Coordinates of C-alpha atoms and ligand atoms in Angstrom, one line a residue:
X3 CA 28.9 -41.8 133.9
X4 CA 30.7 -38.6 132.3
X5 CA 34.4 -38.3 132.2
X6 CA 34.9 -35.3 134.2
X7 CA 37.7 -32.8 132.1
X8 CA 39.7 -30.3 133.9
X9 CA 41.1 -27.9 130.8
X10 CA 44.0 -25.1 131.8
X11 CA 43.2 -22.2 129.3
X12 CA 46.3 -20.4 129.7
X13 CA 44.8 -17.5 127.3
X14 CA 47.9 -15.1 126.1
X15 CA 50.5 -16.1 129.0
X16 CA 53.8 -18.5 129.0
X17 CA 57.2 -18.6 127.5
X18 CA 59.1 -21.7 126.5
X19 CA 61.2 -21.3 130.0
X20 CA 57.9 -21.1 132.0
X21 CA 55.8 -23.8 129.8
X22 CA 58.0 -26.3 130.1
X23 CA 58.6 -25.7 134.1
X24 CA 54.6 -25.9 134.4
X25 CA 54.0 -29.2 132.3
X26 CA 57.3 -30.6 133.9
X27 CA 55.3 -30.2 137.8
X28 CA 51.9 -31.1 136.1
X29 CA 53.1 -34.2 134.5
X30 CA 53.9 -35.2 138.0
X31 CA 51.3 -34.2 139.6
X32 CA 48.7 -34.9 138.3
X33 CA 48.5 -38.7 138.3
X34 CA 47.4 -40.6 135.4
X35 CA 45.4 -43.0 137.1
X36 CA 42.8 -40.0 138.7
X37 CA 39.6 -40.8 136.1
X38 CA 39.6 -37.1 134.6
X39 CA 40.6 -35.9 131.6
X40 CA 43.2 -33.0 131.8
X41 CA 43.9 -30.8 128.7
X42 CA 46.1 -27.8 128.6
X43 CA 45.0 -24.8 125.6
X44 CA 48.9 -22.8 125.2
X45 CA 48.9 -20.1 122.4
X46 CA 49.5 -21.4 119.3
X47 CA 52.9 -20.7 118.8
X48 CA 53.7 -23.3 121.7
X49 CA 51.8 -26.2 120.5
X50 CA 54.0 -28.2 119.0
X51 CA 56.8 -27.3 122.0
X52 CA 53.8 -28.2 124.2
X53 CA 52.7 -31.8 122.4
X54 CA 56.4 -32.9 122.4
X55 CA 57.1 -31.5 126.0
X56 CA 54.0 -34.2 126.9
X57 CA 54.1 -37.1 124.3
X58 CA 53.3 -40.2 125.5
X59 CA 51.7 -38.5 128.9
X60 CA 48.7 -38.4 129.7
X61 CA 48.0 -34.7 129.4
X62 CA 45.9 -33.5 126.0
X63 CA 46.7 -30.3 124.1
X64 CA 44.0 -28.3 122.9
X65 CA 44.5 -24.6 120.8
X66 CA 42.5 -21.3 121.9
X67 CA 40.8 -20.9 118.6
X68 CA 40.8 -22.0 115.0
X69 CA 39.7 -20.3 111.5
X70 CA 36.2 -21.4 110.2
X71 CA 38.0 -21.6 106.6
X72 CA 39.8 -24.8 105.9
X73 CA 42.6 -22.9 104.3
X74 CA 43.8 -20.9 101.8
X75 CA 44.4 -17.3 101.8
X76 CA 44.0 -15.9 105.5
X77 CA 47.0 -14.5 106.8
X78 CA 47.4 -15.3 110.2
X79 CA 45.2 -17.7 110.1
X80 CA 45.4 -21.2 111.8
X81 CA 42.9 -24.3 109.9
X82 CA 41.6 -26.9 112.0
X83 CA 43.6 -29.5 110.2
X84 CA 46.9 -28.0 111.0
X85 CA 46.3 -28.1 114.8
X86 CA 45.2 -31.7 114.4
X87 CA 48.6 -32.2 112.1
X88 CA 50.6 -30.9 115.1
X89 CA 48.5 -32.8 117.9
X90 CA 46.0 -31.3 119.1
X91 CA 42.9 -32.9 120.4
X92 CA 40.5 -29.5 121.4
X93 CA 40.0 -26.6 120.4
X94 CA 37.9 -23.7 122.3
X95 CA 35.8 -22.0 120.0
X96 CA 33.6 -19.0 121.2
X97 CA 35.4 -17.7 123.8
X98 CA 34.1 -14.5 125.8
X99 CA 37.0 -12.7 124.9
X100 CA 37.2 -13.4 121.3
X101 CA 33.6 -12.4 120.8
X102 CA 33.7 -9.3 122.8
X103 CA 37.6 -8.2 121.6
X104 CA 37.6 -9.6 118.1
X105 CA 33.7 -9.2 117.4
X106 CA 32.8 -12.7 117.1
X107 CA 28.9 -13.4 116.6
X108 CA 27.2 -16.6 116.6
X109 CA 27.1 -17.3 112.7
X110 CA 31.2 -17.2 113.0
X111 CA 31.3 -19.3 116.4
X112 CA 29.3 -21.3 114.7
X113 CA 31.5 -21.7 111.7
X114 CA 34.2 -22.4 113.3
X115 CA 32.4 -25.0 115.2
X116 CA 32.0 -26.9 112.3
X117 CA 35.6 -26.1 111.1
X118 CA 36.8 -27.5 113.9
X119 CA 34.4 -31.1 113.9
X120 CA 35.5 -31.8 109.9
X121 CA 39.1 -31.1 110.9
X122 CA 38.8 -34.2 113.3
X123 CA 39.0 -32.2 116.8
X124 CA 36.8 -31.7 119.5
X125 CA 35.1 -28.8 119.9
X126 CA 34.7 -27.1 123.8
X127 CA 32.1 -24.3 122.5
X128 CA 31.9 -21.9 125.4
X129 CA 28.7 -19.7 126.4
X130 CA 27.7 -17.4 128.9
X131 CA 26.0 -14.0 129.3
X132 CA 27.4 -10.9 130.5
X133 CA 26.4 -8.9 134.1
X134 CA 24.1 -6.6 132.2
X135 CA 22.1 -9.6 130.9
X136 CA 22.3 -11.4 133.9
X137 CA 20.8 -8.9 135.7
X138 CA 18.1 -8.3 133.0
X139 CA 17.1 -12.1 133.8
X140 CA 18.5 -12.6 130.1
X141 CA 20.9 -15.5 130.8
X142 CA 18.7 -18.2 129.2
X143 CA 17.9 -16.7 126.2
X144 CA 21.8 -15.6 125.6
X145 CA 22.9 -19.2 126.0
X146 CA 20.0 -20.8 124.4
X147 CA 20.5 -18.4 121.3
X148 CA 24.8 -19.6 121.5
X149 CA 23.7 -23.1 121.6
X150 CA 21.0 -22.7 119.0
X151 CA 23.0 -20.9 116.4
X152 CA 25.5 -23.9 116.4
X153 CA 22.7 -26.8 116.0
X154 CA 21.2 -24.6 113.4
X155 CA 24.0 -24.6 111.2
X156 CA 25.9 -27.8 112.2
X157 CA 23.0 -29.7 113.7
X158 CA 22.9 -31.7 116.3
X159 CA 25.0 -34.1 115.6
X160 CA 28.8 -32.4 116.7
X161 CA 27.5 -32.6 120.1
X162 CA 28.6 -36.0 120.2
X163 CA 32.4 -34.8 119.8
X164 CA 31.9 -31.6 121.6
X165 CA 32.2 -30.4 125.5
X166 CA 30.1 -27.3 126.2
X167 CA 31.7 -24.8 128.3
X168 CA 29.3 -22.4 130.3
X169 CA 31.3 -19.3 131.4
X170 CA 29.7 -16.4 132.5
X171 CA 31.4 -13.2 131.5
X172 CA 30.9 -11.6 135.1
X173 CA 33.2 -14.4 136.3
X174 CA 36.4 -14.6 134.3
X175 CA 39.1 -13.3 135.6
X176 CA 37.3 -11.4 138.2
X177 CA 37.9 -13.7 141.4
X178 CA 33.5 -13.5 141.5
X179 CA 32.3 -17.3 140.7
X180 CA 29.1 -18.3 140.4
X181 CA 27.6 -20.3 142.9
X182 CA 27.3 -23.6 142.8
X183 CA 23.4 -23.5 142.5
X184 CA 23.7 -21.0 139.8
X185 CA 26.3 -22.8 137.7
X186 CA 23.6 -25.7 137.9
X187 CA 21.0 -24.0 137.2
X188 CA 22.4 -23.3 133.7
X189 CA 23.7 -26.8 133.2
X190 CA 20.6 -27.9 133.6
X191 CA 19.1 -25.9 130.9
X192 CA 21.7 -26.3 128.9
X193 CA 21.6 -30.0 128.9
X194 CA 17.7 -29.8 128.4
X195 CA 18.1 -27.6 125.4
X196 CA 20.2 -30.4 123.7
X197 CA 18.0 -33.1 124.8
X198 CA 15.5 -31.8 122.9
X199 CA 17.4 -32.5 120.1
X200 CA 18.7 -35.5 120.8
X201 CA 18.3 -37.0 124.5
X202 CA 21.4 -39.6 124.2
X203 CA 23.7 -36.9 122.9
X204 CA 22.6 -34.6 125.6
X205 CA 22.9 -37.4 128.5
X206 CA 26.8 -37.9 127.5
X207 CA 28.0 -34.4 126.8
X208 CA 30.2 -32.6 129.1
X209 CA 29.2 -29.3 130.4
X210 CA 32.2 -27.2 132.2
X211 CA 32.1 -24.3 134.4
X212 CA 34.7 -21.5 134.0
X213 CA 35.1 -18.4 135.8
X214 CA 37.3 -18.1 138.3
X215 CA 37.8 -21.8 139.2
X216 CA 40.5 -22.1 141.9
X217 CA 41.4 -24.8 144.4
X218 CA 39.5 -23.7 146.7
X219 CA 36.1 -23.8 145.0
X220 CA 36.0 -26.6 142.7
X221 CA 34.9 -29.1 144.9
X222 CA 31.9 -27.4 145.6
X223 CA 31.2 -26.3 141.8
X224 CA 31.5 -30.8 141.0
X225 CA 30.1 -31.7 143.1
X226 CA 26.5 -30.1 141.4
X227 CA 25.1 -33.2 139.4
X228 CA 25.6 -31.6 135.6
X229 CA 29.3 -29.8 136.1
X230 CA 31.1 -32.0 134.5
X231 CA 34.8 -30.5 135.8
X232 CA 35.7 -26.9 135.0
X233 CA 37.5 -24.8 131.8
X234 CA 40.1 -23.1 133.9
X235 CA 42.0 -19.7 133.0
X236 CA 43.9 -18.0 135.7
X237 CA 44.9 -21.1 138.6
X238 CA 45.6 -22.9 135.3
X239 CA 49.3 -20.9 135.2
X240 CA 49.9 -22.3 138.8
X241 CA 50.9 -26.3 138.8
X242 CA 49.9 -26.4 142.6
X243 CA 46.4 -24.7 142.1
X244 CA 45.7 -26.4 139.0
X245 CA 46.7 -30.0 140.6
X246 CA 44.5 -29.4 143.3
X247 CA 41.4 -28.9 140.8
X248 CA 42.0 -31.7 139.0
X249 CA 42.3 -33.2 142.3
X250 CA 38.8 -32.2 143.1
X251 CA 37.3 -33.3 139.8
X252 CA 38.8 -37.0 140.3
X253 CA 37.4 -37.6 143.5
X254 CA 33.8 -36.5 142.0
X255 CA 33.0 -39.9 140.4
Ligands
LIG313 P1 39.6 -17.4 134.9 O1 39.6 -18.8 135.5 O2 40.9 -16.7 135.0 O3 38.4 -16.6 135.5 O4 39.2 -17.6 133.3 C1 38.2 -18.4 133.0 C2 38.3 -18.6 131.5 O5 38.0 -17.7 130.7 C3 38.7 -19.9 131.0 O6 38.5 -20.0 129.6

């Protein structure tokens, strides 16, 4: 059976002073017995605070985003290799915002996809369409074509390491979540598409849902047969909310 993850995207919010309260409730909280795993994604510039506020817990630290170079010279540029250096186990790359606001296609996503599986992390690639494309019954062939243009480059082999996220741009931050038979309805696809490729690779990997996940929806959004827990941005600041998803996603199994 898949190892549900519940992963706190915390996007461009925090402080030391607030970090550190937040991981102090999590850590007890969220127990480490609950068969889930739980990874938090702080800006960069509290990584390191972050890995040493949780070493030896049970709580994994993932960055936002990573350069598709290995290194060199690219100001303000982080390399897969140094967030593995300072401990991180994930990295998102892909992310709605980062293609919309800093004009990421596919070929770069891509790239850094494969940055990020020879620096020795785990990728969560995220996908999704927007309302426009929903609407123009377009939401297969926009996640197909995000999935696609990481095998083609990278084949299919990262997908062993990697957790696909499926976030629908109509649903971050916006308090509207898909339902539960629409989030599946994706999954689904999305874990077909793989299978295509490779069937054993498709049967393990985890696919989360993000887009407005709170506490009182996730139960409902596991409980759908390929979610596989949730990539969570807003309720991830809260320790209560967030505990209570995690909650959710360690009773599913
Ligand atoms: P919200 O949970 O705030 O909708 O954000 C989802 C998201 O973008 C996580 O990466």
């Amino acid at each position: 059976m898949r190892r549900p993850i519940v992963a706190g995207n915390w996007k461009m919010h925090g402080s030391q002073a607030l970090n550190r309260a937040l991981l102090g409730e999590l850590e007890g909280q969220v127990k480490p017995e609950w068969p889930i795993d739980v990874v938090v994604f702080p800006p960069f510039v509290y990584l390191t605070d972050t890995v040493r506020t949780l070493e030896e817990g049970h709580i994994l630290v993932g960055a936002q985003d990573v350069c598709a170079e290995s290194g060199g010279a690219f100001t303000g540029q982080v390399s897969a290799s140094m967030l593995k250096d300072v401990g991180c186990t994930f990295v998102i790359v892909g992310h709605s915002e980062r293609r919309r606001w800093y004009h990421e296609d596919d070929s770069l996503v891509a790239r850094k996809f494969a940055a990020a599986v020879s620096g020795g992390l785990r990728p969560v690639l995220c996908v999704g369409e927007t309302l426009e494309e929903r609407e123009a019954n377009m939401t297969e062939a926009v996640v197909g074509r995000q999935v696609d243009a990481v095998i083609a480059l990278h084949g299919i082999s990262g997908f062993a390491e990697a957790v696909l996220a499926y976030e629908p741009v109509w649903a971050i931050g916006t308090g509207r979540t898909a339902s539960p038979e629409q989030v599946q309805a994706v999954h689904a696809f999305l874990r077909h598409r793989i299978s295509a490729h490779d069937a054993k690779i498709a049967a393990h990997l985890r696919i989360l849902y993000g887009g407005s996940v709170k506490a009182g929806n996730a139960a409902e959004l596991f409980a759908m047969p390929d979610v596989d827990g949730g990539l969570v941005g807003g309720a991830s600041l809260s320790a209560d909310e967030f505990r209570q998803i995690c909650a959710a996603a360690a009773v599913r199994h």
